[in-house]
Amino acid sequence: MVKESEKLKFGTRAIHAGQDPWKWRSGAVVPPISLASTFAQTGPAELSECGFDYSRSGNPTRECFEECVAAVEGAKHAVAFASGLAATATLLHVLEKGEEVVCMDDVYGGTNRLMNRVFVPNGVTVNKVDCTQLDLLEAALNEKTRIVWIETPTNPTMKCVDIEACAKIIKAKLKRPDAIFVVDNTFMSPYNQKPLQFGADISMHSVSKYINGHSDVIMGLLMTNNDELAAKLKFLQNAIGAVPSPFDCFLANRGLKTLHLRMERHNSNALKVAQFLEKESMVEKVMHPGLKSYPGYDIVQKQCTGNSGMVTFWIKGNVETSKQFIASLKVFTLAESLGGYESLVELPCVMTHASVPPEQRAVLGISDQLIRLSVGLEDIDDLIDDLTNAFSAVA
Ligand code: P1T
């Protein structure tokens, strides 16, 4: 077992943190999938030294993954859920009557739907704010604000929010100690961005994306350095019960072992794709954190160590142009989701963000021409050729 894991670098943590082969007695270097739903007790309400009683409350394979992923994010605690949205929904259960959420205006369509159509009808107030405008964030905060929720970069328009600047405003204006500043870190992954270092209380992930990285798991995470908040999250994880299966924890733990290698390639492939798109005459605008032209470039230099595999661009033309372009691609697969080894393309207005009301989509620029790419790990020449051929087909 790697002790004092805080001294170790990212790749070593991803491979060794929480992975002590001797904790399984056999010395298995690959953690077993512990499928037992219940654990023998040494006496009534007396747990064995392992401390497990029932798999919703705690499971050895889940604990193994949670320890490892906390170490790579530089967090004290990680709490895993059955999906990214299960993590979000569970966290929103901390809200008490009359409390409010301030939410970044551009977020994943499912997060938007969860807040607007599940929590708002139940009496929660959600204020949508463009947190790239810090004065708007400050003006939106009030004594009822309990949660501030941002994504950076945002899905799908790739707006960049200054985490440290937001944290300072939130701490100064919200005097209540139980206010929670959450950053959905899915698009960057722990390899490229560590929000807790910049003052966030929680770093949230859809593990379904880069952390697992192989498009074969749906899972979510909440990570924090705050012991009291972690205890609350663990209570809610057990009380609400939206936990991931041991098999999914095994797969996510395995995917995590190569996160650092995969992110290097996602970062470099996506930057090359974005630079190619910038020069393409059929492209109106490109948003990617690695481009010098990116509006948040200076913030990225401060808070990120990489640019991610996500690229958003607006094609010249109309919805038919977008559809024809997408249909002409042969290496990029048309599908929702992101962060896997394979390159994906999607049209958010009718896919991932179809549930966002049309007026809100119009304000945010989620138009028929906005195309989102999740640039995978293929050979870059083949990706550029694929895009070149698709532009030729619609020209
Ligand atoms: O799909 P799930 O694991 O429940 O995660 C939800 C989620 C949360 N946050 C962000 C930033 C996300 O992108 C997602 C899921 N997003 C997609 C499926 C998508 O294609 O954008």
Short mmCIF file of C-alpha atoms and ligand atoms in Angstrom, two decimals:
data_model
loop_
_atom_site.label_atom_id
_atom_site.label_comp_id
_atom_site.label_asym_id
_atom_site.label_seq_id
_atom_site.Cartn_x
_atom_site.Cartn_y
_atom_site.Cartn_z
CA MET A 1 0.00 0.00 0.00
CA VAL A 2 1.24 3.45 -0.84
CA LYS A 3 1.44 5.50 2.31
CA GLU A 4 1.61 9.30 2.43
CA SER A 5 0.04 9.36 -1.02
CA GLU A 6 0.02 13.15 -0.94
CA LYS A 7 3.75 13.09 -1.78
CA LEU A 8 3.15 11.06 -4.93
CA LYS A 9 2.41 12.39 -8.39
CA PHE A 10 -0.80 11.92 -10.36
CA GLY A 11 -0.05 8.71 -12.28
CA THR A 12 1.37 6.95 -9.22
CA ARG A 13 -1.70 7.87 -7.17
CA ALA A 14 -4.05 6.69 -9.96
CA ILE A 15 -2.30 3.32 -9.95
CA HIS A 16 -1.60 2.78 -6.25
CA ALA A 17 -3.74 4.93 -3.93
CA GLY A 18 -6.19 2.73 -2.01
CA GLN A 19 -5.04 -0.36 -3.95
CA ASP A 20 -3.08 -2.22 -1.22
CA PRO A 21 -3.02 -5.87 -2.46
CA TRP A 22 -2.89 -7.16 1.12
CA LYS A 23 -6.20 -5.68 2.09
CA TRP A 24 -7.75 -8.56 0.12
CA ARG A 25 -5.71 -11.17 2.11
CA SER A 26 -4.75 -12.99 -1.11
CA GLY A 27 -2.41 -10.22 -2.26
CA ALA A 28 -4.48 -9.76 -5.45
CA VAL A 29 -2.89 -6.85 -7.34
CA VAL A 30 -6.20 -6.26 -9.11
CA PRO A 31 -9.03 -5.54 -6.67
CA PRO A 32 -11.73 -8.24 -6.60
CA ILE A 33 -15.33 -7.39 -7.46
CA SER A 34 -17.03 -7.78 -4.10
CA LEU A 35 -20.59 -8.71 -5.04
CA ALA A 36 -21.90 -9.57 -1.57
CA SER A 37 -24.89 -7.41 -0.67
CA THR A 38 -24.44 -8.13 3.04
CA PHE A 39 -21.56 -8.88 5.41
CA ALA A 40 -21.35 -11.24 8.40
CA GLN A 41 -21.36 -9.47 11.76
CA THR A 42 -19.41 -10.67 14.80
CA GLY A 43 -22.39 -9.95 17.09
CA PRO A 44 -25.68 -8.08 16.75
CA ALA A 45 -24.72 -4.61 15.45
CA GLU A 46 -21.04 -5.56 15.92
CA LEU A 47 -19.20 -5.18 12.62
CA SER A 48 -16.03 -7.07 11.67
CA GLU A 49 -12.79 -5.08 11.58
CA CYS A 50 -13.45 -4.34 7.88
CA GLY A 51 -16.43 -2.25 8.95
CA PHE A 52 -18.94 -3.31 6.28
CA ASP A 53 -22.52 -4.34 7.03
CA TYR A 54 -24.64 -3.80 3.91
CA SER A 55 -23.49 -2.90 0.40
CA ARG A 56 -25.63 0.24 0.02
CA SER A 57 -23.91 1.69 3.09
CA GLY A 58 -20.42 0.58 2.06
CA ASN A 59 -18.80 -1.91 -0.32
CA PRO A 60 -15.13 -2.96 -0.58
CA THR A 61 -14.84 -2.42 -4.36
CA ARG A 62 -16.59 0.95 -4.12
CA GLU A 63 -14.35 2.02 -1.24
CA CYS A 64 -11.28 1.00 -3.26
CA PHE A 65 -12.39 3.26 -6.15
CA GLU A 66 -13.45 6.13 -3.88
CA GLU A 67 -10.07 6.17 -2.12
CA CYS A 68 -8.16 6.17 -5.39
CA VAL A 69 -10.19 8.87 -7.11
CA ALA A 70 -10.05 11.10 -4.02
CA ALA A 71 -6.24 10.80 -4.10
CA VAL A 72 -6.00 11.86 -7.76
CA GLU A 73 -8.31 14.85 -7.25
CA GLY A 74 -6.38 15.83 -4.10
CA ALA A 75 -9.59 15.47 -2.05
CA LYS A 76 -9.98 14.04 1.43
CA HIS A 77 -13.29 12.37 0.61
CA ALA A 78 -14.98 10.91 -2.47
CA VAL A 79 -18.56 9.65 -2.46
CA ALA A 80 -19.76 7.63 -5.48
CA PHE A 81 -23.27 7.46 -6.98
CA ALA A 82 -25.15 5.49 -9.63
CA SER A 83 -24.79 8.32 -12.20
CA GLY A 84 -23.66 11.92 -12.45
CA LEU A 85 -27.27 13.02 -12.09
CA ALA A 86 -27.73 10.73 -9.06
CA ALA A 87 -24.78 12.56 -7.46
CA THR A 88 -26.38 15.94 -8.27
CA ALA A 89 -29.86 14.91 -7.11
CA THR A 90 -28.48 13.51 -3.86
CA LEU A 91 -26.55 16.71 -3.16
CA LEU A 92 -29.62 18.86 -3.86
CA HIS A 93 -31.33 16.99 -1.00
CA VAL A 94 -29.28 19.07 1.48
CA LEU A 95 -31.62 21.95 0.59
CA GLU A 96 -34.10 22.93 3.24
CA LYS A 97 -37.40 24.74 2.77
CA GLY A 98 -36.95 28.24 1.35
CA GLU A 99 -33.32 27.80 0.35
CA GLU A 100 -32.07 28.76 -3.10
CA VAL A 101 -29.64 27.57 -5.75
CA VAL A 102 -27.64 29.90 -7.94
CA CYS A 103 -26.80 27.92 -11.07
CA MET A 104 -24.56 28.75 -14.02
CA ASP A 105 -26.80 29.55 -17.00
CA ASP A 106 -25.15 26.99 -19.30
CA VAL A 107 -24.98 23.49 -17.79
CA TYR A 108 -25.53 19.92 -19.02
CA GLY A 109 -29.15 19.61 -20.24
CA GLY A 110 -29.90 16.88 -17.70
CA THR A 111 -28.70 19.06 -14.80
CA ASN A 112 -30.92 21.86 -16.08
CA ARG A 113 -33.89 19.46 -16.36
CA LEU A 114 -33.30 18.03 -12.88
CA MET A 115 -33.32 21.48 -11.29
CA ASN A 116 -36.17 22.98 -13.36
CA ARG A 117 -38.53 20.03 -13.57
CA VAL A 118 -37.88 18.08 -10.36
CA PHE A 119 -36.65 20.51 -7.70
CA VAL A 120 -38.33 23.78 -8.76
CA PRO A 121 -41.85 22.21 -8.74
CA ASN A 122 -41.04 21.02 -5.21
CA GLY A 123 -40.46 24.58 -4.04
CA VAL A 124 -36.73 25.11 -4.61
CA THR A 125 -35.77 28.43 -6.22
CA VAL A 126 -33.10 28.16 -8.92
CA ASN A 127 -31.56 31.38 -10.26
CA LYS A 128 -29.76 30.97 -13.57
CA VAL A 129 -26.76 33.30 -13.75
CA ASP A 130 -23.89 33.75 -16.19
CA CYS A 131 -21.08 33.35 -13.65
CA THR A 132 -18.46 34.50 -16.17
CA GLN A 133 -19.88 37.93 -15.19
CA LEU A 134 -18.78 38.11 -11.57
CA ASP A 135 -20.96 41.14 -10.80
CA LEU A 136 -24.03 39.11 -11.85
CA LEU A 137 -23.00 36.29 -9.51
CA GLU A 138 -22.52 38.71 -6.62
CA ALA A 139 -25.91 40.34 -7.26
CA ALA A 140 -27.66 36.93 -7.33
CA LEU A 141 -26.37 35.82 -3.91
CA ASN A 142 -28.58 36.41 -0.90
CA GLU A 143 -29.18 35.05 2.60
CA LYS A 144 -31.31 32.21 1.18
CA THR A 145 -28.58 30.97 -1.19
CA ARG A 146 -27.37 27.56 -0.01
CA ILE A 147 -25.78 26.13 -3.18
CA VAL A 148 -23.86 27.79 -6.00
CA TRP A 149 -23.47 25.40 -8.94
CA ILE A 150 -21.13 25.99 -11.86
CA GLU A 151 -19.59 24.01 -14.69
CA THR A 152 -16.34 25.11 -16.26
CA PRO A 153 -15.95 24.83 -19.15
CA THR A 154 -19.69 24.67 -19.67
CA ASN A 155 -21.60 22.04 -21.61
CA PRO A 156 -22.00 22.70 -24.53
CA THR A 157 -20.98 26.34 -25.19
CA MET A 158 -17.60 25.94 -23.40
CA LYS A 159 -17.79 29.16 -21.36
CA CYS A 160 -14.97 29.43 -18.82
CA VAL A 161 -15.66 30.45 -15.20
CA ASP A 162 -12.96 31.71 -12.81
CA ILE A 163 -13.33 29.27 -9.87
CA GLU A 164 -11.13 31.23 -7.45
CA ALA A 165 -12.86 34.54 -8.16
CA CYS A 166 -16.30 32.93 -7.64
CA ALA A 167 -15.16 31.29 -4.38
CA LYS A 168 -13.95 34.64 -3.02
CA ILE A 169 -17.24 36.38 -3.82
CA ILE A 170 -19.29 33.52 -2.36
CA LYS A 171 -17.25 33.40 0.88
CA ALA A 172 -17.41 37.19 1.27
CA LYS A 173 -21.10 37.58 0.54
CA LEU A 174 -22.60 34.39 2.01
CA LYS A 175 -21.80 34.45 5.70
CA ARG A 176 -23.51 31.12 6.40
CA PRO A 177 -20.94 28.34 6.98
CA ASP A 178 -23.18 25.72 5.34
CA ALA A 179 -23.17 27.41 1.90
CA ILE A 180 -21.84 24.99 -0.73
CA PHE A 181 -19.93 26.01 -3.86
CA VAL A 182 -19.98 23.13 -6.36
CA VAL A 183 -17.94 22.84 -9.55
CA ASP A 184 -18.98 20.19 -12.07
CA ASN A 185 -15.49 19.16 -13.18
CA THR A 186 -16.60 16.55 -15.72
CA PHE A 187 -15.30 18.31 -18.85
CA MET A 188 -11.78 18.82 -17.49
CA SER A 189 -11.30 15.66 -15.37
CA PRO A 190 -9.13 15.69 -12.23
CA TYR A 191 -6.04 15.57 -14.47
CA ASN A 192 -6.70 19.01 -15.97
CA GLN A 193 -8.46 20.86 -13.13
CA LYS A 194 -8.76 20.56 -9.34
CA PRO A 195 -11.52 22.94 -8.20
CA LEU A 196 -10.99 22.28 -4.47
CA GLN A 197 -7.57 23.95 -4.72
CA PHE A 198 -9.31 27.13 -5.89
CA GLY A 199 -11.89 27.31 -3.12
CA ALA A 200 -14.73 25.05 -4.30
CA ASP A 201 -16.41 23.02 -1.54
CA ILE A 202 -17.32 20.14 -3.85
CA SER A 203 -15.87 18.87 -7.10
CA MET A 204 -18.56 16.87 -8.90
CA HIS A 205 -17.98 14.43 -11.78
CA SER A 206 -19.91 12.33 -14.18
CA VAL A 207 -17.54 9.34 -13.92
CA SER A 208 -19.30 8.09 -17.08
CA LYS A 209 -16.93 10.43 -18.99
CA TYR A 210 -13.15 10.84 -18.66
CA ILE A 211 -12.60 9.13 -15.29
CA ASN A 212 -13.93 5.80 -16.53
CA GLY A 213 -12.96 6.72 -20.08
CA HIS A 214 -14.26 3.66 -21.92
CA SER A 215 -17.97 4.53 -22.43
CA ASP A 216 -19.12 1.45 -20.54
CA VAL A 217 -20.07 2.79 -17.08
CA ILE A 218 -22.65 5.28 -15.78
CA MET A 219 -21.52 6.73 -12.45
CA GLY A 220 -21.11 9.99 -10.52
CA LEU A 221 -18.94 11.44 -7.78
CA LEU A 222 -18.92 14.19 -5.18
CA MET A 223 -15.52 15.04 -3.68
CA THR A 224 -14.71 17.39 -0.80
CA ASN A 225 -12.12 18.31 1.80
CA ASN A 226 -14.78 19.29 4.34
CA ASP A 227 -15.27 16.50 6.94
CA GLU A 228 -18.71 17.71 8.04
CA LEU A 229 -19.96 18.00 4.47
CA ALA A 230 -18.51 14.56 3.64
CA ALA A 231 -20.40 13.03 6.57
CA LYS A 232 -23.61 14.62 5.28
CA LEU A 233 -22.97 13.32 1.74
CA LYS A 234 -22.24 9.80 3.03
CA PHE A 235 -25.43 9.93 5.08
CA LEU A 236 -27.41 10.94 1.97
CA GLN A 237 -25.62 8.32 -0.17
CA ASN A 238 -26.90 5.64 2.21
CA ALA A 239 -30.26 7.21 3.02
CA ILE A 240 -31.25 7.87 -0.60
CA GLY A 241 -29.44 4.81 -1.94
CA ALA A 242 -28.46 5.80 -5.48
CA VAL A 243 -25.20 3.84 -5.28
CA PRO A 244 -23.11 2.33 -8.12
CA SER A 245 -22.76 -1.44 -8.53
CA PRO A 246 -19.53 -3.21 -7.50
CA PHE A 247 -18.92 -4.16 -11.14
CA ASP A 248 -19.15 -0.52 -12.26
CA CYS A 249 -16.79 0.48 -9.41
CA PHE A 250 -14.32 -2.16 -10.62
CA LEU A 251 -14.47 -0.81 -14.19
CA ALA A 252 -14.16 2.84 -13.13
CA ASN A 253 -11.23 1.97 -10.87
CA ARG A 254 -9.57 0.21 -13.82
CA GLY A 255 -10.27 3.14 -16.18
CA LEU A 256 -8.77 5.54 -13.64
CA LYS A 257 -5.40 3.76 -13.89
CA THR A 258 -4.78 5.32 -17.34
CA LEU A 259 -6.51 8.69 -16.86
CA HIS A 260 -3.22 10.63 -17.02
CA LEU A 261 -2.15 8.93 -20.26
CA ARG A 262 -5.54 9.31 -21.89
CA MET A 263 -5.90 12.98 -20.94
CA GLU A 264 -2.52 13.84 -22.51
CA ARG A 265 -3.76 12.45 -25.81
CA HIS A 266 -7.27 13.96 -25.49
CA ASN A 267 -5.62 17.33 -24.80
CA SER A 268 -3.24 17.21 -27.76
CA ASN A 269 -5.72 15.73 -30.26
CA ALA A 270 -8.44 18.25 -29.33
CA LEU A 271 -6.09 21.22 -29.62
CA LYS A 272 -5.08 20.10 -33.12
CA VAL A 273 -8.73 19.60 -34.11
CA ALA A 274 -9.62 23.06 -32.73
CA GLN A 275 -6.72 24.70 -34.58
CA PHE A 276 -7.83 22.95 -37.79
CA LEU A 277 -11.43 24.17 -37.31
CA GLU A 278 -10.25 27.76 -36.74
CA LYS A 279 -8.76 27.78 -40.25
CA GLU A 280 -11.77 26.15 -41.93
CA SER A 281 -13.81 28.65 -43.97
CA MET A 282 -17.13 26.90 -43.22
CA VAL A 283 -16.68 27.44 -39.48
CA GLU A 284 -18.18 30.53 -37.86
CA LYS A 285 -16.57 30.18 -34.41
CA VAL A 286 -14.65 27.58 -32.34
CA MET A 287 -14.57 27.28 -28.55
CA HIS A 288 -11.76 25.22 -27.01
CA PRO A 289 -9.74 26.08 -23.86
CA GLY A 290 -6.40 25.43 -25.56
CA LEU A 291 -6.88 28.09 -28.27
CA LYS A 292 -5.27 31.50 -27.79
CA SER A 293 -8.52 32.99 -29.14
CA TYR A 294 -10.55 31.32 -26.34
CA PRO A 295 -12.24 34.04 -24.21
CA GLY A 296 -11.19 32.31 -20.96
CA TYR A 297 -7.61 31.59 -22.05
CA ASP A 298 -6.01 33.50 -19.13
CA ILE A 299 -8.26 31.78 -16.59
CA VAL A 300 -7.36 28.40 -18.10
CA GLN A 301 -3.66 29.23 -17.65
CA LYS A 302 -4.34 29.86 -13.95
CA GLN A 303 -6.71 27.04 -12.99
CA CYS A 304 -6.05 24.22 -15.49
CA THR A 305 -3.13 22.04 -16.45
CA GLY A 306 -4.71 20.92 -19.73
CA ASN A 307 -7.42 21.84 -22.19
CA SER A 308 -9.65 18.69 -22.40
CA GLY A 309 -10.91 16.77 -25.41
CA MET A 310 -14.03 18.87 -25.83
CA VAL A 311 -14.43 21.18 -28.83
CA THR A 312 -17.54 23.14 -29.74
CA PHE A 313 -17.98 24.95 -33.05
CA TRP A 314 -20.67 26.72 -35.05
CA ILE A 315 -20.88 25.69 -38.71
CA LYS A 316 -21.99 28.20 -41.37
CA GLY A 317 -25.38 27.23 -42.79
CA ASN A 318 -28.52 25.83 -41.23
CA VAL A 319 -29.74 22.71 -39.47
CA GLU A 320 -29.49 20.74 -42.72
CA THR A 321 -25.81 21.72 -43.06
CA SER A 322 -25.17 20.49 -39.51
CA LYS A 323 -26.98 17.21 -40.14
CA GLN A 324 -25.24 16.62 -43.49
CA PHE A 325 -21.84 17.38 -41.95
CA ILE A 326 -22.46 14.93 -39.11
CA ALA A 327 -23.77 12.26 -41.49
CA SER A 328 -20.60 12.58 -43.60
CA LEU A 329 -18.25 11.76 -40.71
CA LYS A 330 -16.90 8.22 -40.67
CA VAL A 331 -14.48 8.11 -37.71
CA PHE A 332 -16.48 10.36 -35.34
CA THR A 333 -19.58 8.45 -34.15
CA LEU A 334 -22.87 10.32 -33.76
CA ALA A 335 -23.76 9.79 -30.10
CA GLU A 336 -24.42 11.54 -26.80
CA SER A 337 -21.80 11.45 -24.04
CA LEU A 338 -18.10 12.28 -24.09
CA GLY A 339 -14.76 11.43 -22.56
CA GLY A 340 -14.36 7.91 -23.95
CA TYR A 341 -11.44 6.71 -26.08
CA GLU A 342 -13.59 7.00 -29.23
CA SER A 343 -14.36 10.31 -30.92
CA LEU A 344 -18.00 11.38 -30.78
CA VAL A 345 -20.03 14.12 -32.44
CA GLU A 346 -23.45 15.42 -31.47
CA LEU A 347 -25.97 18.19 -32.13
CA PRO A 348 -26.88 19.50 -28.64
CA CYS A 349 -30.02 21.43 -29.71
CA VAL A 350 -31.84 18.17 -30.48
CA MET A 351 -29.81 15.76 -28.36
CA THR A 352 -28.10 16.51 -25.00
CA HIS A 353 -29.79 19.91 -24.59
CA ALA A 354 -33.19 19.23 -26.21
CA SER A 355 -34.79 19.55 -22.75
CA VAL A 356 -33.49 23.12 -22.33
CA PRO A 357 -36.37 25.51 -23.18
CA PRO A 358 -35.90 27.02 -26.70
CA GLU A 359 -35.78 30.61 -25.30
CA GLN A 360 -32.94 29.63 -22.96
CA ARG A 361 -31.12 27.83 -25.79
CA ALA A 362 -31.43 30.95 -27.97
CA VAL A 363 -29.91 33.19 -25.26
CA LEU A 364 -27.04 30.73 -24.73
CA GLY A 365 -26.29 30.26 -28.43
CA ILE A 366 -27.21 26.56 -28.50
CA SER A 367 -28.36 26.90 -32.10
CA ASP A 368 -28.88 24.43 -34.97
CA GLN A 369 -25.31 25.19 -36.07
CA LEU A 370 -23.63 24.35 -32.75
CA ILE A 371 -21.79 21.03 -33.14
CA ARG A 372 -20.03 19.39 -30.17
CA LEU A 373 -17.05 17.09 -30.56
CA SER A 374 -15.59 14.77 -27.95
CA VAL A 375 -12.16 14.20 -29.44
CA GLY A 376 -10.92 10.71 -28.67
CA LEU A 377 -7.61 8.90 -28.75
CA GLU A 378 -7.44 7.92 -32.44
CA ASP A 379 -4.55 8.97 -34.69
CA ILE A 380 -4.88 12.69 -35.26
CA ASP A 381 -4.33 12.48 -39.05
CA ASP A 382 -7.37 10.22 -39.39
CA LEU A 383 -9.50 12.62 -37.33
CA ILE A 384 -8.45 15.65 -39.40
CA ASP A 385 -9.02 13.71 -42.66
CA ASP A 386 -12.50 12.73 -41.46
CA LEU A 387 -13.39 16.36 -40.68
CA THR A 388 -11.87 17.58 -43.97
CA ASN A 389 -13.97 15.08 -45.95
CA ALA A 390 -17.15 16.06 -44.09
CA PHE A 391 -16.58 19.78 -44.82
CA SER A 392 -15.99 18.93 -48.51
CA ALA A 393 -19.29 17.02 -48.54
CA VAL A 394 -21.28 20.06 -47.32
CA ALA A 395 -19.33 22.79 -49.17
O1 P1T B 1 -24.84 10.94 -17.48
P1 P1T B 1 -24.52 11.11 -16.04
O2 P1T B 1 -23.42 10.22 -15.57
O3 P1T B 1 -25.73 11.08 -15.16
O4 P1T B 1 -23.87 12.57 -15.86
C1 P1T B 1 -24.59 13.74 -16.04
C2 P1T B 1 -23.66 14.87 -16.45
C3 P1T B 1 -23.28 15.78 -15.49
N1 P1T B 1 -22.45 16.80 -15.80
C4 P1T B 1 -21.96 16.96 -17.04
C5 P1T B 1 -21.06 18.12 -17.34
C6 P1T B 1 -22.31 16.07 -18.05
O5 P1T B 1 -21.80 16.26 -19.27
C7 P1T B 1 -23.19 14.99 -17.76
C8 P1T B 1 -23.63 14.02 -18.80
N2 P1T B 1 -23.46 14.51 -20.11
C9 P1T B 1 -23.78 13.85 -21.26
C10 P1T B 1 -24.33 12.62 -21.29
C11 P1T B 1 -23.51 14.60 -22.50
O6 P1T B 1 -23.51 14.02 -23.60
O7 P1T B 1 -23.23 15.81 -22.38
#
